[in-house]
Coordinates of C-alpha atoms in Angstrom, one line a residue:
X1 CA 166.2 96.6 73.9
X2 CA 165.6 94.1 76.7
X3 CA 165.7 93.9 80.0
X4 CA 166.6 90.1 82.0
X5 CA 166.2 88.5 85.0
X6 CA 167.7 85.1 85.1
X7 CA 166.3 82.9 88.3
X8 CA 168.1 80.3 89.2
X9 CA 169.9 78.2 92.3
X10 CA 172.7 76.9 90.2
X11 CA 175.3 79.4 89.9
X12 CA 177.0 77.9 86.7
X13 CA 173.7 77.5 84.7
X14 CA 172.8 81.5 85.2
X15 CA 176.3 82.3 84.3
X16 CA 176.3 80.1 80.9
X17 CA 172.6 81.4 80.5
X18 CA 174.3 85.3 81.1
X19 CA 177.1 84.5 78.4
X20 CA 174.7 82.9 75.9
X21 CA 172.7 86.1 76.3
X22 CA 175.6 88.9 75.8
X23 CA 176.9 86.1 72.9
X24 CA 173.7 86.0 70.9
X25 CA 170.9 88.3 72.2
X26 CA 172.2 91.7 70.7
X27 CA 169.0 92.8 72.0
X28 CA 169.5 92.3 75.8
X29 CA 170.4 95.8 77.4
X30 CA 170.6 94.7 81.3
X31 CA 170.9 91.4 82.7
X32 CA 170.3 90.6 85.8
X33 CA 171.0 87.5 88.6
X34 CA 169.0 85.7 91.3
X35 CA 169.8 82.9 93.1
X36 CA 166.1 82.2 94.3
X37 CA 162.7 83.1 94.4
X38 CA 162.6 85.6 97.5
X39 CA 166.0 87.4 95.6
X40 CA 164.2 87.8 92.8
X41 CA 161.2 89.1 94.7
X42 CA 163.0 91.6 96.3
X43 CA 164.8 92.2 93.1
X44 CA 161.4 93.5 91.4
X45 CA 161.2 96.2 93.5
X46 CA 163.3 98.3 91.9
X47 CA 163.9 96.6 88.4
X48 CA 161.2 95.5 85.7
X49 CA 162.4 92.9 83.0
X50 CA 161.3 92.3 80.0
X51 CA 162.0 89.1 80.4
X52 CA 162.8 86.7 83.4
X53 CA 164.5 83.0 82.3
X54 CA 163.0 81.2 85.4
X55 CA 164.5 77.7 86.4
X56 CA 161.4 74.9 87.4
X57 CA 163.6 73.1 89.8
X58 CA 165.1 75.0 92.9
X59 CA 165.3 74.1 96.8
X60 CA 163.2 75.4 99.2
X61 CA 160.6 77.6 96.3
X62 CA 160.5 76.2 92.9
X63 CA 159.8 78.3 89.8
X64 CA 156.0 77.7 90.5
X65 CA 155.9 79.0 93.8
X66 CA 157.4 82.2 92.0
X67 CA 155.0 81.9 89.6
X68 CA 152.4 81.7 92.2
X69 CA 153.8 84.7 94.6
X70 CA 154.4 87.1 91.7
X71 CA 150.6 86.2 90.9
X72 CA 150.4 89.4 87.4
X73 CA 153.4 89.0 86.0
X74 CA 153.9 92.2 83.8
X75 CA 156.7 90.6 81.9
X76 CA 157.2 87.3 79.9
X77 CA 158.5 84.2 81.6
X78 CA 160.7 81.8 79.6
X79 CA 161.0 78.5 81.7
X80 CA 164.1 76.4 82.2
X81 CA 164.0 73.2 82.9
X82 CA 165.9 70.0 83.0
X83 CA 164.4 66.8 81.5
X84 CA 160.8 67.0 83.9
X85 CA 157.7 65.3 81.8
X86 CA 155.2 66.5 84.1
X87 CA 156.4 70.2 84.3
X88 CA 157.2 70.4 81.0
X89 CA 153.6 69.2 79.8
X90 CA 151.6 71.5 82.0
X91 CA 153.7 74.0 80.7
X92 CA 153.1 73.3 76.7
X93 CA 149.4 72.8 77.5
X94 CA 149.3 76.3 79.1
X95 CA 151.0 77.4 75.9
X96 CA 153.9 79.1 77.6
X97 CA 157.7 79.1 76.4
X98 CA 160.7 76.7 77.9
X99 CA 163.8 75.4 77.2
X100 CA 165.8 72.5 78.2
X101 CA 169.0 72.4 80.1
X102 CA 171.7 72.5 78.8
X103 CA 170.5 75.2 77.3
X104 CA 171.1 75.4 73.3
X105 CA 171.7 79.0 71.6
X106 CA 169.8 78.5 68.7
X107 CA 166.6 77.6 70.9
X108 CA 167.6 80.3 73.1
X109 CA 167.5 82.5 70.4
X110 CA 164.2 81.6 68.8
X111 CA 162.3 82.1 72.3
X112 CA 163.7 85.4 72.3
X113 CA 162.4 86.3 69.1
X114 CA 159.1 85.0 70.0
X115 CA 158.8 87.1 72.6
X116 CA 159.6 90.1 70.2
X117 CA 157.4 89.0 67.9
X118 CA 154.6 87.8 70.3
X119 CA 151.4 89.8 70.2
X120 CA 149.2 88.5 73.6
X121 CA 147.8 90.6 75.6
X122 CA 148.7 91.6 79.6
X123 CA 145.3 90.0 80.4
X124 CA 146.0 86.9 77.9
X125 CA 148.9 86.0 79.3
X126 CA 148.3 86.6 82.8
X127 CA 145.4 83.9 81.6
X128 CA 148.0 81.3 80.7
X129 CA 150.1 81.7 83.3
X130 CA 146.8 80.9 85.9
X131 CA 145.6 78.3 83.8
X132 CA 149.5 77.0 84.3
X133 CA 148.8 76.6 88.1
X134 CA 145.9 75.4 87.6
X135 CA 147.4 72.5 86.0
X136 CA 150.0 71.8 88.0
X137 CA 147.2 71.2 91.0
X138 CA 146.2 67.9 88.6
X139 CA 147.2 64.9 89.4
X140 CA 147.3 63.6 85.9
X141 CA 148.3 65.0 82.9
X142 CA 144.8 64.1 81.3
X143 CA 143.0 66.9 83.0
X144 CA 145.3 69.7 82.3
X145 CA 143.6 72.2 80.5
X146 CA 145.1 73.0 76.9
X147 CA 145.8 76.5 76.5
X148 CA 145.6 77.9 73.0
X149 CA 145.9 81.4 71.7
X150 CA 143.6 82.3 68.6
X151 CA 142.4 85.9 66.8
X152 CA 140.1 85.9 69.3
X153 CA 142.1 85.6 72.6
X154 CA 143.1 82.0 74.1
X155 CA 140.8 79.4 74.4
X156 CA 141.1 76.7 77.1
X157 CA 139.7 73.1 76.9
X158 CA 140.9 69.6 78.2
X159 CA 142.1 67.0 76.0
X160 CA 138.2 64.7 75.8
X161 CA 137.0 68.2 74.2
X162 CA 139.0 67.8 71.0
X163 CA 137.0 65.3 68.3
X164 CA 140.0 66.5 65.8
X165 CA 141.8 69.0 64.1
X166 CA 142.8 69.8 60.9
X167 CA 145.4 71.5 59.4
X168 CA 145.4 75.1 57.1
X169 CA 148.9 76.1 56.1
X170 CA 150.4 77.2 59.3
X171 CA 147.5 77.4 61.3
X172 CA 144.9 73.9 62.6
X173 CA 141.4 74.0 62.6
X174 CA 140.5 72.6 65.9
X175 CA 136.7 71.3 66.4
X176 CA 135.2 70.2 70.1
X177 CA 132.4 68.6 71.1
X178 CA 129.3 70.9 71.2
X179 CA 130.0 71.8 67.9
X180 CA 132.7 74.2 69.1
X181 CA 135.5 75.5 66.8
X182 CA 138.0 77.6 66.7
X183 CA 141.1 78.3 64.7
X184 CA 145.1 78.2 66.4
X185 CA 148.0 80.0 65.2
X186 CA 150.1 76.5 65.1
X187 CA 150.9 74.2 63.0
X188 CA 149.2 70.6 63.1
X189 CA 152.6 68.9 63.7
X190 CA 152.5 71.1 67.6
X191 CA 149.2 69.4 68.2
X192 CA 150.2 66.1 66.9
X193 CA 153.5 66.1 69.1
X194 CA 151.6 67.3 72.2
X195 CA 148.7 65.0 71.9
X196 CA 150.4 61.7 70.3
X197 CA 151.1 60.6 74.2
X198 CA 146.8 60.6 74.3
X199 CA 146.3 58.3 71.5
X200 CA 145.8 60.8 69.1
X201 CA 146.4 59.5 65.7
X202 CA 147.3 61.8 62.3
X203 CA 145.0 59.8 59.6
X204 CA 145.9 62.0 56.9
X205 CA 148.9 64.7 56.4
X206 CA 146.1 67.0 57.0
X207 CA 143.9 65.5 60.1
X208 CA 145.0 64.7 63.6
X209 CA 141.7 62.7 65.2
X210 CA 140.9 61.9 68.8
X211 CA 140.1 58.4 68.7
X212 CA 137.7 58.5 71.1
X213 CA 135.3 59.9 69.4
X214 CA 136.0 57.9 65.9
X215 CA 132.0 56.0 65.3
X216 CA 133.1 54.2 62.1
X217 CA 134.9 54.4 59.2
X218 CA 133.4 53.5 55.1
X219 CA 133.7 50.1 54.1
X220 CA 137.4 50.6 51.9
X221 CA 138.5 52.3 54.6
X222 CA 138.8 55.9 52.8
X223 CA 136.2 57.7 55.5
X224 CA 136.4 58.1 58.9
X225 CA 132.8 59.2 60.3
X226 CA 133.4 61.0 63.4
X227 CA 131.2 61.4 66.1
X228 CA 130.6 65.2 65.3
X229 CA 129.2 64.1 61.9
X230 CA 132.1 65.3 60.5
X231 CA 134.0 63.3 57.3
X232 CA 138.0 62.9 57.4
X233 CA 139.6 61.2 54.8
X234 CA 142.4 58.5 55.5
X235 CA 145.7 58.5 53.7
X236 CA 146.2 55.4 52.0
X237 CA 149.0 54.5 54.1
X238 CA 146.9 55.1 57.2
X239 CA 144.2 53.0 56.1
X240 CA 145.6 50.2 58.7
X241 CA 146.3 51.9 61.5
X242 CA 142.5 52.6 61.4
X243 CA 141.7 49.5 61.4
X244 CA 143.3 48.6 63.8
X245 CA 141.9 51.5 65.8
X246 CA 138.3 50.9 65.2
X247 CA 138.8 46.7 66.2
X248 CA 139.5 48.3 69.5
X249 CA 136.5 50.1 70.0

């Protein structure tokens, strides 16, 4: 059973959020209402959700400063968020959960069940919720700090770090300069839609490269030497886009 806080200014969206819930979350056991940050403040006192579905945009304290004030958040925080680029980068790169308003109940259902599912620890995620602030204290999006959750607890790196990644079933391979490496319980299509806004290029269904660190690639085209030392073969229908890249260089 769950228990829910729902944050948010806009009396309609926490009602159609509440009636989503009771409709499709068989799960949720108490839902609860706040209009703003300070409400749901005070609300904590004496009730500890499970969950809180906390809205980005609201007057006088945003969901940030909530964020900020609640500073250990014992319980998982689900972001909502009309269409906001900025917030809604800094919150994929801190690897946290959101969902776009209007809200959709299949969405709203598969964040729910990633939280049931979801194995981080307290400390972990009280990690990526810091490295979230931290981020949102950048002035571009470039020096956010990609959050990543592995076997081995989450890793944290900015965007120059990555020389490429590669993918392995359901999971990507990611290698860094200084020979660091790592392996991420996400797909290589998540890092290709994150990253695709930074020039990163897929080469090959099964290699996403930073092109930045791309030396030179064999004389058909085939090879793409990276500055690592490392080989990545080029899909055939790549072969011009890397081309193209390397003329650029």
């Amino acid at each position: 059973m769950i228990r829910i806080l729902i944050i948010d200014d806009e009396h309609k969206a926490r009602n159609i959020l509440h009636h989503y819930l009771v409709d499709h979350i068989p799960e949720a056991m108490d839902i609860r209402q706040a209009d703003g940050v300070d409400a749901a403040i005070a609300m904590l006192g004496e009730f500890s959700p499970d969950i809180v579905f906390l809205d980005v945009e609201m007057p006088v304290k945003s969901g940030f400063d909530f964020l900020v004030e609640v500073k250990s958040p014992s319980f998982d925080i689900i972001f909502t968020t009309a269409y906001n680029q900025y917030a809604i980068q800094a919150i994929r790169f801190s690897a946290l959960d959101y969902l776009l308003k209007p809200i959709d109940a299949d969405e709203l259902k598969g964040a729910v069940q990633r939280h049931l599912d979801q194995k981080a620890s307290t400390r972990e995620k009280e990690e990526l919720y810091q490295n979230l602030v931290r981020n949102l204290g950048k002035k571009d999006t470039r020096d956010f700090k990609i959050a990543v959750s592995s076997a081995e607890g989450a890793h944290f790196f900015v965007i120059d770090d990555i020389i490429r990644i590669e993918a392995d079933s359901s999971y990507a391979h990611i290698f860094l300069t200084e020979g660091k490496r790592f392996t991420a319980s996400k797909t290589l299509k998540h890092f290709e839609e994150m990253l695709e806004e930074y020039s990163f290029v897929r080469i090959h269904k099964s290699h996403l490269i930073n092109p930045a660190h791309l030396l030179q690639v064999n004389g058909d085209h085939s090879i793409a030497v990276m500055r690592d030392g490392s080989q990545v073969e080029i899909s055939r229908r790549k072969k011009e886009d890397v081309k193209k890249l390397i003329k650029t260089k």
